[in-house]
mmCIF file of C-alpha atoms in Angstrom:
data_model
loop_
_atom_site.group_PDB
_atom_site.id
_atom_site.type_symbol
_atom_site.label_atom_id
_atom_site.label_comp_id
_atom_site.label_asym_id
_atom_site.label_seq_id
_atom_site.Cartn_x
_atom_site.Cartn_y
_atom_site.Cartn_z
ATOM 1 C CA UNK A 1 137.438 75.166 173.607
ATOM 2 C CA UNK A 2 138.616 71.864 171.929
ATOM 3 C CA UNK A 3 142.217 72.638 172.979
ATOM 4 C CA UNK A 4 140.841 73.298 176.695
ATOM 5 C CA UNK A 5 139.086 69.830 176.858
ATOM 6 C CA UNK A 6 142.047 68.051 175.293
ATOM 7 C CA UNK A 7 144.633 69.441 177.926
ATOM 8 C CA UNK A 8 142.056 68.718 180.764
ATOM 9 C CA UNK A 9 141.520 65.020 179.435
ATOM 10 C CA UNK A 10 145.414 64.560 179.073
ATOM 11 C CA UNK A 11 145.989 65.914 182.561
ATOM 12 C CA UNK A 12 143.254 63.572 184.168
ATOM 13 C CA UNK A 13 144.608 60.561 182.091
ATOM 14 C CA UNK A 14 148.174 61.175 183.187
ATOM 15 C CA UNK A 15 147.010 61.365 186.772
ATOM 16 C CA UNK A 16 144.905 58.173 186.521
ATOM 17 C CA UNK A 17 148.008 56.039 184.983
ATOM 18 C CA UNK A 18 150.196 57.585 187.837
ATOM 19 C CA UNK A 19 147.525 56.231 190.413
ATOM 20 C CA UNK A 20 147.246 53.058 188.754
ATOM 21 C CA UNK A 21 150.853 52.169 188.643
ATOM 22 C CA UNK A 22 150.897 52.854 192.545
ATOM 23 C CA UNK A 23 148.193 50.350 193.164
ATOM 24 C CA UNK A 24 144.689 51.392 192.560
ATOM 25 C CA UNK A 25 142.693 54.675 191.924
ATOM 26 C CA UNK A 26 140.620 55.755 194.865
ATOM 27 C CA UNK A 27 138.094 58.312 194.039
ATOM 28 C CA UNK A 28 136.137 58.639 197.430
ATOM 29 C CA UNK A 29 135.056 62.092 198.489
ATOM 30 C CA UNK A 30 137.585 63.428 201.167
ATOM 31 C CA UNK A 31 136.241 67.032 201.873
ATOM 32 C CA UNK A 32 136.839 70.223 200.425
ATOM 33 C CA UNK A 33 139.115 73.462 200.919
ATOM 34 C CA UNK A 34 138.838 77.235 199.921
ATOM 35 C CA UNK A 35 140.579 80.366 200.558
ATOM 36 C CA UNK A 36 142.113 83.695 199.211
ATOM 37 C CA UNK A 37 145.521 84.492 197.687
ATOM 38 C CA UNK A 38 147.403 87.605 196.775
ATOM 39 C CA UNK A 39 149.905 87.635 194.001
ATOM 40 C CA UNK A 40 152.728 89.596 192.300
ATOM 41 C CA UNK A 41 155.233 88.491 189.667
ATOM 42 C CA UNK A 42 156.599 89.763 186.308
ATOM 43 C CA UNK A 43 154.858 89.981 182.907
ATOM 44 C CA UNK A 44 155.831 91.448 179.625
ATOM 45 C CA UNK A 45 154.780 91.929 175.977
ATOM 46 C CA UNK A 46 157.209 94.188 174.196
ATOM 47 C CA UNK A 47 156.316 97.708 173.064
ATOM 48 C CA UNK A 48 153.071 99.310 172.394
ATOM 49 C CA UNK A 49 152.859 102.125 169.631
ATOM 50 C CA UNK A 50 149.807 104.483 169.257
ATOM 51 C CA UNK A 51 149.500 107.056 166.537
ATOM 52 C CA UNK A 52 153.206 107.258 165.881
ATOM 53 C CA UNK A 53 153.819 108.306 169.376
ATOM 54 C CA UNK A 54 156.725 107.244 171.517
ATOM 55 C CA UNK A 55 156.341 103.370 172.127
ATOM 56 C CA UNK A 56 155.181 102.445 175.441
ATOM 57 C CA UNK A 57 157.133 99.504 177.160
ATOM 58 C CA UNK A 58 154.376 96.888 178.211
ATOM 59 C CA UNK A 59 156.058 95.266 181.361
ATOM 60 C CA UNK A 60 156.231 95.167 185.067
ATOM 61 C CA UNK A 61 155.009 93.799 188.313
ATOM 62 C CA UNK A 62 151.275 92.650 188.216
ATOM 63 C CA UNK A 63 149.374 92.737 191.645
ATOM 64 C CA UNK A 64 146.200 91.015 192.241
ATOM 65 C CA UNK A 65 143.882 88.930 194.388
ATOM 66 C CA UNK A 66 141.541 85.792 194.208
ATOM 67 C CA UNK A 67 140.575 82.477 195.453
ATOM 68 C CA UNK A 68 140.174 78.705 194.902
ATOM 69 C CA UNK A 69 137.619 76.232 195.879
ATOM 70 C CA UNK A 70 138.696 72.662 195.685
ATOM 71 C CA UNK A 71 136.812 69.178 196.189
ATOM 72 C CA UNK A 72 139.105 66.439 197.131
ATOM 73 C CA UNK A 73 138.752 62.752 195.684
ATOM 74 C CA UNK A 74 140.894 60.111 197.187
ATOM 75 C CA UNK A 75 144.209 60.876 198.498
ATOM 76 C CA UNK A 76 145.645 63.008 195.705
ATOM 77 C CA UNK A 77 143.028 64.293 193.159
ATOM 78 C CA UNK A 78 141.418 67.648 193.531
ATOM 79 C CA UNK A 79 138.910 69.220 191.222
ATOM 80 C CA UNK A 80 137.397 72.874 191.554
ATOM 81 C CA UNK A 81 137.377 76.433 190.395
ATOM 82 C CA UNK A 82 139.535 79.479 190.837
ATOM 83 C CA UNK A 83 139.434 83.139 189.654
ATOM 84 C CA UNK A 84 141.507 86.086 189.937
ATOM 85 C CA UNK A 85 142.188 89.773 189.087
ATOM 86 C CA UNK A 86 145.691 90.966 188.137
ATOM 87 C CA UNK A 87 146.413 94.450 187.304
ATOM 88 C CA UNK A 88 149.620 96.092 185.815
ATOM 89 C CA UNK A 89 150.791 99.756 185.645
ATOM 90 C CA UNK A 90 153.282 100.317 182.799
ATOM 91 C CA UNK A 91 154.705 103.076 180.490
ATOM 92 C CA UNK A 92 155.788 106.495 181.018
ATOM 93 C CA UNK A 93 152.563 108.051 181.561
ATOM 94 C CA UNK A 94 150.439 105.702 183.689
ATOM 95 C CA UNK A 95 149.225 103.183 181.246
ATOM 96 C CA UNK A 96 147.299 100.206 182.638
ATOM 97 C CA UNK A 97 146.308 96.683 181.801
ATOM 98 C CA UNK A 98 144.176 94.273 183.714
ATOM 99 C CA UNK A 99 143.163 90.814 183.521
ATOM 100 C CA UNK A 100 140.174 88.973 185.336
ATOM 101 C CA UNK A 101 140.105 85.107 184.648
ATOM 102 C CA UNK A 102 138.779 82.081 186.184
ATOM 103 C CA UNK A 103 137.899 78.503 185.176
ATOM 104 C CA UNK A 104 138.014 74.933 186.087
ATOM 105 C CA UNK A 105 141.019 73.570 187.940
ATOM 106 C CA UNK A 106 142.452 70.252 188.365
ATOM 107 C CA UNK A 107 145.454 69.468 190.649
ATOM 108 C CA UNK A 108 147.393 66.509 192.096
ATOM 109 C CA UNK A 109 148.670 66.795 195.785
ATOM 110 C CA UNK A 110 150.983 64.596 197.953
ATOM 111 C CA UNK A 111 151.004 64.818 201.790
ATOM 112 C CA UNK A 112 154.373 64.786 203.152
ATOM 113 C CA UNK A 113 154.262 65.421 206.962
ATOM 114 C CA UNK A 114 152.970 68.923 207.102
ATOM 115 C CA UNK A 115 153.594 69.873 203.617
ATOM 116 C CA UNK A 116 151.434 69.195 200.576
ATOM 117 C CA UNK A 117 153.078 69.852 197.117
ATOM 118 C CA UNK A 118 150.899 69.835 194.237
ATOM 119 C CA UNK A 119 150.974 70.605 190.592
ATOM 120 C CA UNK A 120 147.879 71.242 188.246
ATOM 121 C CA UNK A 121 146.137 73.497 185.602
ATOM 122 C CA UNK A 122 143.433 75.819 185.485
ATOM 123 C CA UNK A 123 141.193 75.937 182.081
ATOM 124 C CA UNK A 124 139.001 78.787 181.401
ATOM 125 C CA UNK A 125 138.883 82.533 180.238
ATOM 126 C CA UNK A 126 138.648 86.172 181.115
ATOM 127 C CA UNK A 127 138.734 89.569 180.034
ATOM 128 C CA UNK A 128 141.566 91.816 179.515
ATOM 129 C CA UNK A 129 141.317 95.739 179.554
ATOM 130 C CA UNK A 130 144.289 97.759 178.183
ATOM 131 C CA UNK A 131 144.606 101.724 178.295
ATOM 132 C CA UNK A 132 147.515 103.047 176.651
ATOM 133 C CA UNK A 133 148.714 106.501 177.177
ATOM 134 C CA UNK A 134 151.399 108.363 175.198
ATOM 135 C CA UNK A 135 151.460 111.740 177.056
ATOM 136 C CA UNK A 136 150.763 113.217 180.285
ATOM 137 C CA UNK A 137 147.022 113.373 180.987
ATOM 138 C CA UNK A 138 145.688 116.964 181.372
ATOM 139 C CA UNK A 139 143.359 117.935 184.029
ATOM 140 C CA UNK A 140 140.637 119.293 181.803
ATOM 141 C CA UNK A 141 137.750 117.984 180.028
ATOM 142 C CA UNK A 142 139.318 118.044 176.594
ATOM 143 C CA UNK A 143 139.645 114.858 174.782
ATOM 144 C CA UNK A 144 143.239 113.304 174.884
ATOM 145 C CA UNK A 145 144.970 112.500 171.839
ATOM 146 C CA UNK A 146 146.822 109.186 170.632
ATOM 147 C CA UNK A 147 145.135 107.003 173.424
ATOM 148 C CA UNK A 148 144.320 103.419 172.931
ATOM 149 C CA UNK A 149 141.733 101.334 174.775
ATOM 150 C CA UNK A 150 141.321 97.535 174.224
ATOM 151 C CA UNK A 151 138.781 95.167 175.767
ATOM 152 C CA UNK A 152 138.342 91.560 174.752
ATOM 153 C CA UNK A 153 138.057 87.961 175.865
ATOM 154 C CA UNK A 154 140.583 85.531 175.906
ATOM 155 C CA UNK A 155 140.597 81.633 176.678
ATOM 156 C CA UNK A 156 143.401 80.562 179.017
ATOM 157 C CA UNK A 157 145.349 77.581 180.035
ATOM 158 C CA UNK A 158 147.218 78.295 183.357
ATOM 159 C CA UNK A 159 149.500 75.557 184.615
ATOM 160 C CA UNK A 160 150.731 76.047 188.126
ATOM 161 C CA UNK A 161 152.907 74.108 190.968
ATOM 162 C CA UNK A 162 152.848 74.937 194.791
ATOM 163 C CA UNK A 163 153.010 73.538 198.118
ATOM 164 C CA UNK A 164 150.682 73.992 201.231
ATOM 165 C CA UNK A 165 151.987 74.011 204.827
ATOM 166 C CA UNK A 166 149.592 73.015 207.524
ATOM 167 C CA UNK A 167 149.294 75.632 210.369
ATOM 168 C CA UNK A 168 146.312 73.963 212.022
ATOM 169 C CA UNK A 169 144.249 70.772 211.136
ATOM 170 C CA UNK A 170 141.721 73.183 209.349
ATOM 171 C CA UNK A 171 144.084 75.961 207.888
ATOM 172 C CA UNK A 172 147.265 75.934 205.779
ATOM 173 C CA UNK A 173 149.688 78.480 204.312
ATOM 174 C CA UNK A 174 149.826 77.984 200.457
ATOM 175 C CA UNK A 175 152.241 79.419 198.027
ATOM 176 C CA UNK A 176 152.363 78.681 194.206
ATOM 177 C CA UNK A 177 153.462 80.042 190.872
ATOM 178 C CA UNK A 178 151.795 79.997 187.520
ATOM 179 C CA UNK A 179 152.257 80.794 183.889
ATOM 180 C CA UNK A 180 149.140 81.824 181.790
ATOM 181 C CA UNK A 181 148.871 80.676 178.161
ATOM 182 C CA UNK A 182 146.270 82.021 175.562
ATOM 183 C CA UNK A 183 144.308 79.435 173.696
ATOM 184 C CA UNK A 184 142.085 82.072 171.829
ATOM 185 C CA UNK A 185 143.138 84.429 169.028
ATOM 186 C CA UNK A 186 146.672 85.945 169.464
ATOM 187 C CA UNK A 187 146.627 89.469 170.589
ATOM 188 C CA UNK A 188 149.517 91.937 170.356
ATOM 189 C CA UNK A 189 149.090 93.210 174.031
ATOM 190 C CA UNK A 190 148.429 89.914 175.904
ATOM 191 C CA UNK A 191 151.125 89.736 178.559
ATOM 192 C CA UNK A 192 153.130 86.522 179.577
ATOM 193 C CA UNK A 193 155.068 85.865 182.565
ATOM 194 C CA UNK A 194 155.133 84.080 185.910
ATOM 195 C CA UNK A 195 152.928 85.108 188.988
ATOM 196 C CA UNK A 196 153.655 84.051 192.587
ATOM 197 C CA UNK A 197 150.847 83.617 194.948
ATOM 198 C CA UNK A 198 150.419 83.445 198.776
ATOM 199 C CA UNK A 199 147.552 82.921 200.704
ATOM 200 C CA UNK A 200 145.476 80.680 203.302
ATOM 201 C CA UNK A 201 143.373 77.649 202.467
ATOM 202 C CA UNK A 202 140.762 76.482 205.100
ATOM 203 C CA UNK A 203 139.608 72.778 204.974
ATOM 204 C CA UNK A 204 136.488 70.903 205.722
#
């Protein structure tokens, strides 16, 4: 948690200095926006071995959905929250890993015509569930051998960069990419990689 607060404060200080250099720092309320996004990408964490059975490669294309809510202050600063769930199928026998996470986000946006590029980070936490299979599951009621199930919490920092394109005065198309870092205890099956998002944001 201390690391999370440090990263958040560092980001806010950097944005404040940037605004000061450009002639002031306006924090007046400018409305809010919210919407939903789908994502895909590529994540990996090497091979997982269970009970001496053949290793399963933990890598592939994660798929997921989630959303964000942002309150705008001044011309650039936005503060809010976001949350997503992301699922990955991997290995030879239908192993699966899912991550559900959310937290506080801060970003900085610039308006350039209909485009609004932005950069920021989310600080929060989530839950990882990982089921590793090392053989083809049988269609019976007998226990399977050499199966691993792991469930644990994780603290995360997720920097991101993206751009919004105004479709109307109240709605915009948004695309972004992020990279998730664990800030809690290192886990051997926590995957890293890039996720790419696309969705719509509605402004008020």
